[in-house]
Amino acid sequence: YLDVAAVSDPEEKDIDPSSDDEEVDEEDLAEEVRHQPSGQHVLVDIKDVDANFLNSKERLAQAMLDLIEESKVTLLSYHCHSYVPFRVSCVGVALESHISIHTWPHEGIIILDLFTCGTKPLIPILPTIEKLFAVRREAIPGEIDEKAPEPRMIWSHKLRGFRDGFGPYNRYQNPLDQELGSDVLSRRDLDLKVSLLSEETDFQHVDIIELIDPRAHYLGSTPDKILFLDGVQQSTLYGEAEYHEALVHPAMITHPNPKRVAIIGGGEGATLREVLKHNTVDEVIMVEIDGELVEICKDFLPEWNNCSDIVGSDAESCFDDSKATVVYGDAFGWFIDKFGNKTEDYEKEKFDVIIMDALDPDVFVEIVGSLYKDNVFVESLFAGLTEEGVFVVQLGEADSMDQPSLETGGDAAQMMKGLSEAGFQSMLVYDEGHSHFY
């Protein structure tokens, strides 16, 4: 979406393929918007589109105005031009943006580009673009040709201009300037790329992308799904099992009889799923700060939290299993409150296994907070374990595929030091290289 006010209702005026609105006071605009030399650019190509639609400047003008209205943009002027014998080009100028459209009716192709120097993301507008412009071919006017292929849309999103040096900017706080932007959104060589969700929760920005990557030839034509938090890849449909199995099972089988388990983070529900596969478990408490993320994962990533095929589980969703309790809150405070000060219930509250499935320690986001570097928190983890208790934590990317190093540096190294000082006498570092983290 783009910010500023919505365009007036097109039903209140006739649609003219060529229109110039009244002049706008530039000083007033400067008061409304503080422009910076940067922006976002979405490039969209669609093929197998109806030729009559592509050759009608009236219909294209209407579609462009509908897009501008749904984008909540203030339109300044627009113009559509028909070529002889075929083709149409349209340009619209808005308060902070522009849109251009070019068509090839005989080939069934339309190319659009949309630019904004506003701050609101453009990704959520892609379904609207597809709805308005991916018009399926008609056998006769008003009747869809059932034999015609569905229109196919290819798109890319790029950050434009310059940010550093032109006011305060932290790229780690911009999801579009992370792996999400460089590894997925900007690419045009993907056989499929669909933004299933792009949403801000109270704690982080969540993106779920469905794609087919020709580089991942071993998956064939089967779509993958990727979860990004604040622009950083967390797990993939075809790699999450390897990651979560490697995180959970070594710790669970190391303990002789794990009955009570705690999970820190794990909003997708996959860590919970793997824990519930162990028939010794009586209770699992999952402490996750972002309740909205859990609800999103229930709706968009059910494969991650499906317990319907687990022997002993009594729910389709792992979150609903009777052995599982999900606590929405800060794990840092929760563990310190429970185990920082010994109480009468101190011993019976302890866990056989604690699994920390939080964000990578080298990710510069606020909610990681003190999870990796506060000794009081680390001491509460040690205090929260039974005598034979096991604690496991993921520490981000390994230095080497062949030999992960203890000297990982940064917050990870600080946590390793804290674990040793808290009383953990035996520590093993291992890696897993099949989780589809490219």
Short mmCIF file of C-alpha atoms in Angstrom, two decimals:
data_model
loop_
_atom_site.label_atom_id
_atom_site.label_comp_id
_atom_site.label_asym_id
_atom_site.label_seq_id
_atom_site.Cartn_x
_atom_site.Cartn_y
_atom_site.Cartn_z
CA TYR A 1 0.00 0.00 0.00
CA LEU A 2 0.99 3.62 -0.46
CA ASP A 3 0.30 6.30 2.10
CA VAL A 4 -1.57 9.62 1.88
CA ALA A 5 -5.32 10.03 1.10
CA ALA A 6 -7.51 7.87 -1.13
CA VAL A 7 -8.52 8.91 -4.61
CA SER A 8 -12.12 10.05 -4.99
CA ASP A 9 -14.75 7.47 -5.91
CA PRO A 10 -14.64 6.81 -9.69
CA GLU A 11 -18.40 6.31 -9.63
CA GLU A 12 -18.78 10.01 -8.88
CA LYS A 13 -17.26 11.04 -12.21
CA ASP A 14 -16.95 9.76 -15.76
CA ILE A 15 -13.73 7.92 -16.54
CA ASP A 16 -11.80 9.75 -19.23
CA PRO A 17 -8.72 7.91 -20.54
CA SER A 18 -6.92 11.26 -20.55
CA SER A 19 -7.26 13.48 -17.49
CA ASP A 20 -5.33 16.25 -15.74
CA ASP A 21 -6.38 17.20 -12.23
CA GLU A 22 -6.08 20.68 -10.81
CA GLU A 23 -2.67 22.01 -9.86
CA VAL A 24 -1.29 21.07 -6.46
CA ASP A 25 0.55 23.54 -4.23
CA GLU A 26 4.10 22.17 -3.90
CA GLU A 27 4.58 23.84 -0.51
CA ASP A 28 1.49 22.07 0.81
CA LEU A 29 2.85 18.76 -0.45
CA ALA A 30 6.14 19.40 1.29
CA GLU A 31 4.26 19.88 4.54
CA GLU A 32 2.44 16.55 4.07
CA VAL A 33 5.33 14.36 2.99
CA ARG A 34 9.03 14.45 3.74
CA HIS A 35 10.62 13.07 0.59
CA GLN A 36 13.85 11.12 0.71
CA PRO A 37 16.02 9.97 -2.22
CA SER A 38 14.77 6.38 -1.96
CA GLY A 39 11.74 4.25 -2.70
CA GLN A 40 10.30 0.91 -3.73
CA HIS A 41 9.75 -0.40 -7.23
CA VAL A 42 7.50 -3.29 -8.28
CA LEU A 43 7.88 -4.67 -11.82
CA VAL A 44 5.06 -6.91 -13.07
CA ASP A 45 4.79 -8.95 -16.30
CA ILE A 46 1.60 -10.89 -17.12
CA LYS A 47 1.04 -13.16 -20.12
CA ASP A 48 -1.98 -14.99 -21.58
CA VAL A 49 -4.19 -11.92 -20.98
CA ASP A 50 -7.35 -11.20 -23.01
CA ALA A 51 -6.52 -9.22 -26.18
CA ASN A 52 -9.67 -7.07 -26.11
CA PHE A 53 -8.86 -5.93 -22.58
CA LEU A 54 -5.29 -5.13 -23.58
CA ASN A 55 -6.41 -3.05 -26.55
CA SER A 56 -9.03 -0.99 -24.66
CA LYS A 57 -7.70 2.25 -23.21
CA GLU A 58 -11.02 2.75 -21.41
CA ARG A 59 -10.82 -0.59 -19.57
CA LEU A 60 -7.13 -0.16 -18.82
CA ALA A 61 -7.72 3.36 -17.50
CA GLN A 62 -10.50 2.06 -15.25
CA ALA A 63 -8.28 -0.77 -13.97
CA MET A 64 -5.45 1.70 -13.29
CA LEU A 65 -7.78 4.03 -11.38
CA ASP A 66 -9.18 1.09 -9.39
CA LEU A 67 -5.63 0.10 -8.47
CA ILE A 68 -4.79 3.64 -7.39
CA GLU A 69 -7.95 3.86 -5.30
CA GLU A 70 -7.34 0.53 -3.54
CA SER A 71 -3.76 1.64 -2.91
CA LYS A 72 -5.00 4.71 -1.01
CA VAL A 73 -3.03 7.04 -3.29
CA THR A 74 -3.82 10.64 -4.21
CA LEU A 75 -3.98 10.81 -8.00
CA LEU A 76 -2.55 13.92 -9.65
CA SER A 77 -3.00 13.08 -13.34
CA TYR A 78 -3.16 10.19 -15.80
CA HIS A 79 -3.17 9.56 -19.54
CA CYS A 80 -3.78 6.56 -21.80
CA HIS A 81 -2.81 6.44 -25.47
CA SER A 82 -3.89 3.96 -28.17
CA TYR A 83 -1.46 3.04 -30.93
CA VAL A 84 -2.40 2.12 -34.49
CA PRO A 85 -3.33 -0.62 -35.16
CA PHE A 86 -2.88 -2.16 -31.68
CA ARG A 87 -1.36 -1.57 -28.22
CA VAL A 88 -2.08 0.83 -25.38
CA SER A 89 0.19 2.70 -22.97
CA CYS A 90 -0.99 4.38 -19.75
CA VAL A 91 0.80 6.54 -17.21
CA GLY A 92 -0.53 7.74 -13.87
CA VAL A 93 1.18 10.28 -11.61
CA ALA A 94 0.27 10.26 -7.92
CA LEU A 95 1.40 12.23 -4.90
CA GLU A 96 4.40 10.03 -4.11
CA SER A 97 4.39 7.54 -6.93
CA HIS A 98 3.80 6.65 -10.54
CA ILE A 99 2.38 3.72 -12.47
CA SER A 100 3.01 2.87 -16.11
CA ILE A 101 1.33 0.23 -18.27
CA HIS A 102 2.25 -1.12 -21.71
CA THR A 103 0.32 -3.81 -23.60
CA TRP A 104 0.84 -6.21 -26.54
CA PRO A 105 -2.70 -7.44 -27.33
CA HIS A 106 -1.81 -10.01 -30.03
CA GLU A 107 0.77 -11.60 -27.75
CA GLY A 108 -1.50 -11.36 -24.69
CA ILE A 109 1.13 -9.54 -22.64
CA ILE A 110 0.95 -6.58 -20.27
CA ILE A 111 3.87 -4.97 -18.43
CA LEU A 112 3.39 -2.70 -15.42
CA ASP A 113 5.70 -0.87 -13.10
CA LEU A 114 4.73 0.85 -9.88
CA PHE A 115 7.09 3.11 -7.93
CA THR A 116 6.63 4.89 -4.61
CA CYS A 117 8.86 6.95 -2.40
CA GLY A 118 6.40 6.36 0.44
CA THR A 119 7.12 4.10 3.39
CA LYS A 120 4.27 1.59 3.22
CA PRO A 121 5.17 -1.74 1.57
CA LEU A 122 4.07 -2.52 -1.98
CA ILE A 123 4.02 -6.32 -1.60
CA PRO A 124 0.42 -6.44 -0.23
CA ILE A 125 -0.86 -4.75 -3.41
CA LEU A 126 0.25 -7.60 -5.72
CA PRO A 127 -3.02 -9.60 -5.39
CA THR A 128 -4.93 -6.46 -6.41
CA ILE A 129 -2.72 -6.05 -9.49
CA GLU A 130 -3.36 -9.66 -10.46
CA LYS A 131 -7.12 -9.32 -9.89
CA LEU A 132 -7.39 -6.18 -12.03
CA PHE A 133 -4.98 -6.92 -14.88
CA ALA A 134 -4.68 -10.73 -15.22
CA VAL A 135 -7.87 -10.94 -17.28
CA ARG A 136 -8.38 -14.38 -18.78
CA ARG A 137 -8.98 -14.64 -22.52
CA GLU A 138 -12.59 -14.54 -23.69
CA ALA A 139 -14.06 -16.76 -26.41
CA ILE A 140 -16.67 -14.08 -27.11
CA PRO A 141 -17.11 -10.78 -25.24
CA GLY A 142 -18.23 -11.51 -21.70
CA GLU A 143 -17.60 -15.27 -21.86
CA ILE A 144 -14.34 -16.85 -20.63
CA ASP A 145 -12.56 -19.22 -22.98
CA GLU A 146 -12.33 -22.37 -20.84
CA LYS A 147 -9.56 -23.73 -23.06
CA ALA A 148 -7.39 -20.65 -22.60
CA PRO A 149 -4.56 -20.92 -20.08
CA GLU A 150 -4.74 -19.01 -16.80
CA PRO A 151 -2.77 -15.75 -16.99
CA ARG A 152 0.69 -16.04 -15.45
CA MET A 153 2.18 -13.17 -13.46
CA ILE A 154 5.90 -12.66 -12.86
CA TRP A 155 7.02 -9.88 -10.54
CA SER A 156 9.96 -8.47 -8.67
CA HIS A 157 10.36 -5.92 -5.90
CA LYS A 158 13.41 -3.74 -5.48
CA LEU A 159 14.51 -1.01 -3.12
CA ARG A 160 15.55 2.08 -5.07
CA GLY A 161 17.66 5.13 -4.35
CA PHE A 162 19.88 5.82 -1.36
CA ARG A 163 19.16 5.54 2.36
CA ASP A 164 22.46 5.62 4.22
CA GLY A 165 23.60 9.18 4.79
CA PHE A 166 20.16 10.71 4.22
CA GLY A 167 18.71 10.61 7.70
CA PRO A 168 18.64 7.83 10.32
CA TYR A 169 18.52 4.38 8.76
CA ASN A 170 19.14 0.88 10.12
CA ARG A 171 18.93 -1.79 7.41
CA TYR A 172 18.38 -4.48 10.05
CA GLN A 173 15.05 -2.84 10.87
CA ASN A 174 13.91 -2.99 7.24
CA PRO A 175 12.74 -6.51 6.26
CA LEU A 176 12.97 -5.58 2.57
CA ASP A 177 16.70 -4.91 3.01
CA GLN A 178 17.35 -8.41 4.39
CA GLU A 179 17.33 -11.93 2.90
CA LEU A 180 13.67 -11.54 1.96
CA GLY A 181 14.55 -8.77 -0.47
CA SER A 182 17.84 -10.04 -1.87
CA ASP A 183 17.06 -13.77 -2.08
CA VAL A 184 13.39 -13.78 -3.07
CA LEU A 185 11.57 -10.52 -3.82
CA SER A 186 14.12 -9.13 -6.28
CA ARG A 187 14.46 -12.37 -8.28
CA ARG A 188 12.66 -12.82 -11.62
CA ASP A 189 13.96 -16.30 -12.44
CA LEU A 190 11.61 -18.17 -10.08
CA ASP A 191 9.09 -20.44 -11.76
CA LEU A 192 6.55 -19.46 -9.10
CA LYS A 193 6.55 -16.66 -6.52
CA VAL A 194 3.45 -15.82 -4.50
CA SER A 195 3.30 -13.66 -1.39
CA LEU A 196 0.88 -15.57 0.84
CA LEU A 197 1.20 -13.10 3.71
CA SER A 198 3.07 -9.90 4.52
CA GLU A 199 1.96 -8.60 7.89
CA GLU A 200 3.26 -6.67 10.89
CA THR A 201 2.56 -8.13 14.35
CA ASP A 202 3.18 -6.30 17.61
CA PHE A 203 6.72 -7.71 17.65
CA GLN A 204 7.96 -8.37 14.11
CA HIS A 205 7.21 -8.39 10.40
CA VAL A 206 6.04 -11.76 9.07
CA ASP A 207 6.30 -12.82 5.42
CA ILE A 208 5.32 -16.18 3.96
CA ILE A 209 6.32 -16.81 0.35
CA GLU A 210 5.34 -19.75 -1.85
CA LEU A 211 7.81 -20.40 -4.65
CA ILE A 212 9.35 -22.81 -7.09
CA ASP A 213 13.08 -22.24 -7.43
CA PRO A 214 14.65 -23.74 -10.59
CA ARG A 215 17.90 -24.05 -8.64
CA ALA A 216 16.21 -26.52 -6.28
CA HIS A 217 15.79 -29.04 -9.08
CA TYR A 218 15.54 -31.94 -6.61
CA LEU A 219 12.10 -30.63 -5.58
CA GLY A 220 10.82 -30.75 -9.15
CA SER A 221 7.72 -28.65 -9.72
CA THR A 222 6.50 -28.89 -6.14
CA PRO A 223 6.09 -25.44 -4.52
CA ASP A 224 8.08 -24.65 -1.39
CA LYS A 225 6.96 -22.28 1.37
CA ILE A 226 9.36 -20.03 3.28
CA LEU A 227 8.78 -18.18 6.55
CA PHE A 228 10.62 -14.89 7.05
CA LEU A 229 10.67 -12.91 10.29
CA ASP A 230 11.86 -9.33 9.93
CA GLY A 231 13.16 -10.31 6.51
CA VAL A 232 15.33 -13.19 7.81
CA GLN A 233 14.59 -16.74 6.67
CA GLN A 234 13.42 -19.02 9.49
CA SER A 235 12.36 -22.29 7.88
CA THR A 236 11.10 -23.83 4.66
CA LEU A 237 8.46 -26.45 3.97
CA TYR A 238 11.05 -28.87 2.56
CA GLY A 239 13.76 -28.09 5.10
CA GLU A 240 11.95 -27.53 8.38
CA ALA A 241 11.79 -31.23 9.30
CA GLU A 242 15.57 -31.57 9.11
CA TYR A 243 16.09 -28.44 11.17
CA HIS A 244 13.55 -29.24 13.90
CA GLU A 245 14.48 -32.92 14.12
CA ALA A 246 18.15 -31.97 14.56
CA LEU A 247 17.20 -29.42 17.22
CA VAL A 248 14.89 -31.64 19.26
CA HIS A 249 15.80 -35.33 19.07
CA PRO A 250 19.48 -35.34 20.15
CA ALA A 251 18.48 -33.63 23.41
CA MET A 252 15.39 -35.79 23.92
CA ILE A 253 17.19 -39.11 23.44
CA THR A 254 20.12 -37.97 25.59
CA HIS A 255 17.80 -37.74 28.60
CA PRO A 256 16.92 -41.22 29.92
CA ASN A 257 13.22 -40.43 30.52
CA PRO A 258 12.07 -36.94 29.45
CA LYS A 259 8.64 -36.25 30.91
CA ARG A 260 8.49 -32.47 31.24
CA VAL A 261 9.77 -30.25 28.41
CA ALA A 262 9.96 -26.48 27.88
CA ILE A 263 10.24 -24.74 24.51
CA ILE A 264 11.44 -21.16 24.21
CA GLY A 265 10.07 -19.63 21.00
CA GLY A 266 9.07 -22.09 18.28
CA GLY A 267 6.07 -20.13 17.05
CA GLU A 268 5.65 -22.32 13.94
CA GLY A 269 4.76 -25.29 16.17
CA ALA A 270 7.26 -27.66 14.55
CA THR A 271 9.49 -27.91 17.63
CA LEU A 272 6.39 -28.78 19.64
CA ARG A 273 5.46 -31.40 17.02
CA GLU A 274 8.82 -33.14 17.31
CA VAL A 275 8.71 -33.16 21.12
CA LEU A 276 5.24 -34.76 21.10
CA LYS A 277 6.62 -37.69 19.08
CA HIS A 278 8.29 -38.95 22.28
CA ASN A 279 5.88 -41.18 24.21
CA THR A 280 7.58 -40.50 27.55
CA VAL A 281 6.44 -36.86 27.50
CA ASP A 282 3.65 -35.90 29.90
CA GLU A 283 3.77 -32.12 29.57
CA VAL A 284 5.20 -29.50 27.19
CA ILE A 285 5.19 -25.78 27.98
CA MET A 286 5.94 -23.51 25.03
CA VAL A 287 6.78 -19.88 25.86
CA GLU A 288 6.33 -17.69 22.78
CA ILE A 289 6.30 -13.88 22.88
CA ASP A 290 4.31 -13.38 19.66
CA GLY A 291 0.81 -14.81 19.85
CA GLU A 292 -0.09 -13.33 16.46
CA LEU A 293 2.72 -15.34 14.86
CA VAL A 294 1.28 -18.55 16.29
CA GLU A 295 -2.14 -17.78 14.81
CA ILE A 296 -0.54 -16.97 11.44
CA CYS A 297 1.34 -20.28 11.45
CA LYS A 298 -1.84 -22.17 12.29
CA ASP A 299 -3.52 -20.67 9.22
CA PHE A 300 -0.67 -20.51 6.68
CA LEU A 301 1.81 -23.18 7.83
CA PRO A 302 -0.34 -26.09 9.04
CA GLU A 303 2.26 -28.56 7.79
CA TRP A 304 4.62 -27.29 10.49
CA ASN A 305 2.20 -27.97 13.39
CA ASN A 306 0.22 -31.00 12.20
CA CYS A 307 0.04 -33.73 14.86
CA SER A 308 -2.69 -35.84 13.23
CA ASP A 309 -0.26 -38.65 12.33
CA ILE A 310 1.58 -38.76 15.67
CA VAL A 311 0.80 -41.80 17.80
CA GLY A 312 -0.57 -40.67 21.16
CA SER A 313 -1.54 -37.16 20.08
CA ASP A 314 -5.20 -36.26 20.61
CA ALA A 315 -5.42 -33.23 18.31
CA GLU A 316 -4.93 -32.37 14.66
CA SER A 317 -3.01 -29.21 15.56
CA CYS A 318 -0.08 -29.68 17.91
CA PHE A 319 -1.07 -26.46 19.66
CA ASP A 320 -4.32 -28.18 20.73
CA ASP A 321 -2.72 -31.34 22.08
CA SER A 322 -3.75 -31.94 25.71
CA LYS A 323 -0.09 -32.34 26.73
CA ALA A 324 0.80 -28.91 25.36
CA THR A 325 0.43 -25.52 27.03
CA VAL A 326 1.28 -22.35 25.11
CA VAL A 327 2.26 -19.37 27.25
CA TYR A 328 2.29 -16.03 25.43
CA GLY A 329 4.95 -13.89 27.02
CA ASP A 330 8.62 -13.04 27.34
CA ALA A 331 10.64 -16.20 28.04
CA PHE A 332 13.33 -14.08 29.66
CA GLY A 333 10.99 -12.86 32.40
CA TRP A 334 9.08 -16.14 32.62
CA PHE A 335 12.13 -18.27 33.46
CA ILE A 336 13.61 -15.73 35.86
CA ASP A 337 10.27 -15.47 37.69
CA LYS A 338 10.02 -19.25 37.90
CA PHE A 339 13.60 -20.19 38.72
CA GLY A 340 15.46 -17.00 39.56
CA ASN A 341 14.17 -17.21 43.12
CA LYS A 342 13.57 -20.60 44.71
CA THR A 343 10.00 -21.19 45.90
CA GLU A 344 8.11 -24.09 47.45
CA ASP A 345 7.16 -25.31 43.98
CA TYR A 346 10.70 -24.91 42.71
CA GLU A 347 11.58 -28.61 42.41
CA LYS A 348 8.36 -29.88 40.85
CA GLU A 349 8.40 -27.06 38.29
CA LYS A 350 11.74 -28.16 36.83
CA PHE A 351 12.09 -29.51 33.29
CA ASP A 352 13.86 -32.58 31.98
CA VAL A 353 14.61 -30.85 28.66
CA ILE A 354 14.63 -27.16 27.71
CA ILE A 355 14.75 -26.33 23.98
CA MET A 356 15.54 -22.78 22.90
CA ASP A 357 14.24 -22.22 19.36
CA ALA A 358 14.55 -18.43 19.23
CA LEU A 359 15.85 -16.17 16.48
CA ASP A 360 19.51 -16.39 15.54
CA PRO A 361 21.80 -14.57 18.01
CA ASP A 362 23.39 -12.62 15.16
CA VAL A 363 20.03 -11.20 14.01
CA PHE A 364 19.77 -7.53 14.96
CA VAL A 365 16.17 -7.44 16.16
CA GLU A 366 14.82 -6.13 19.42
CA ILE A 367 12.83 -9.16 20.57
CA VAL A 368 15.98 -11.32 20.70
CA GLY A 369 16.87 -9.01 23.57
CA SER A 370 18.80 -10.65 26.37
CA LEU A 371 18.04 -14.27 25.50
CA TYR A 372 21.64 -14.96 24.46
CA LYS A 373 23.67 -12.57 26.58
CA ASP A 374 22.12 -12.17 30.02
CA ASN A 375 23.78 -14.39 32.63
CA VAL A 376 20.80 -14.12 35.00
CA PHE A 377 18.57 -15.65 32.33
CA VAL A 378 21.12 -18.38 31.54
CA GLU A 379 21.40 -19.19 35.24
CA SER A 380 17.61 -19.49 35.45
CA LEU A 381 17.74 -22.04 32.62
CA PHE A 382 20.27 -24.12 34.54
CA ALA A 383 18.20 -23.80 37.71
CA GLY A 384 15.10 -24.87 35.78
CA LEU A 385 16.53 -28.27 34.82
CA THR A 386 16.28 -31.52 36.75
CA GLU A 387 19.45 -33.27 37.87
CA GLU A 388 19.81 -35.11 34.56
CA GLY A 389 18.31 -32.26 32.57
CA VAL A 390 19.40 -31.31 29.05
CA PHE A 391 19.39 -27.87 27.45
CA VAL A 392 19.70 -27.33 23.68
CA VAL A 393 19.88 -24.05 21.75
CA GLN A 394 20.41 -23.15 18.11
CA LEU A 395 23.23 -20.64 17.66
CA GLY A 396 22.77 -19.58 14.06
CA GLU A 397 25.04 -20.38 11.14
CA ALA A 398 28.13 -22.52 11.69
CA ASP A 399 31.56 -21.16 10.79
CA SER A 400 32.21 -24.26 8.69
CA MET A 401 30.12 -27.08 7.28
CA ASP A 402 32.76 -29.62 8.31
CA GLN A 403 33.62 -28.40 11.81
CA PRO A 404 31.38 -25.95 13.68
CA SER A 405 33.46 -23.83 16.02
CA LEU A 406 32.90 -22.98 19.68
CA GLU A 407 34.47 -19.62 18.94
CA THR A 408 31.38 -18.36 17.14
CA GLY A 409 31.77 -14.77 18.31
CA GLY A 410 29.18 -12.18 19.34
CA ASP A 411 26.11 -13.07 21.40
CA ALA A 412 26.53 -16.79 20.62
CA ALA A 413 30.00 -16.85 22.19
CA GLN A 414 28.72 -14.88 25.17
CA MET A 415 25.97 -17.43 25.74
CA MET A 416 28.44 -20.32 25.51
CA LYS A 417 30.50 -18.62 28.18
CA GLY A 418 27.39 -18.02 30.28
CA LEU A 419 26.36 -21.66 30.04
CA SER A 420 29.76 -22.76 31.32
CA GLU A 421 29.68 -20.26 34.18
CA ALA A 422 26.12 -21.27 35.12
CA GLY A 423 27.26 -24.85 35.76
CA PHE A 424 26.80 -26.79 32.51
CA GLN A 425 29.78 -29.14 32.57
CA SER A 426 29.34 -30.98 29.28
CA MET A 427 28.63 -29.11 26.04
CA LEU A 428 28.53 -30.47 22.50
CA VAL A 429 28.31 -28.32 19.38
CA TYR A 430 26.88 -29.98 16.26
CA ASP A 431 25.49 -28.78 12.95
CA GLU A 432 22.85 -29.77 10.40
CA GLY A 433 23.25 -28.90 6.75
CA HIS A 434 19.99 -29.95 5.09
CA SER A 435 17.62 -27.24 6.29
CA HIS A 436 17.47 -25.27 3.00
CA PHE A 437 19.28 -22.23 4.38
CA TYR A 438 21.09 -21.06 1.24
#
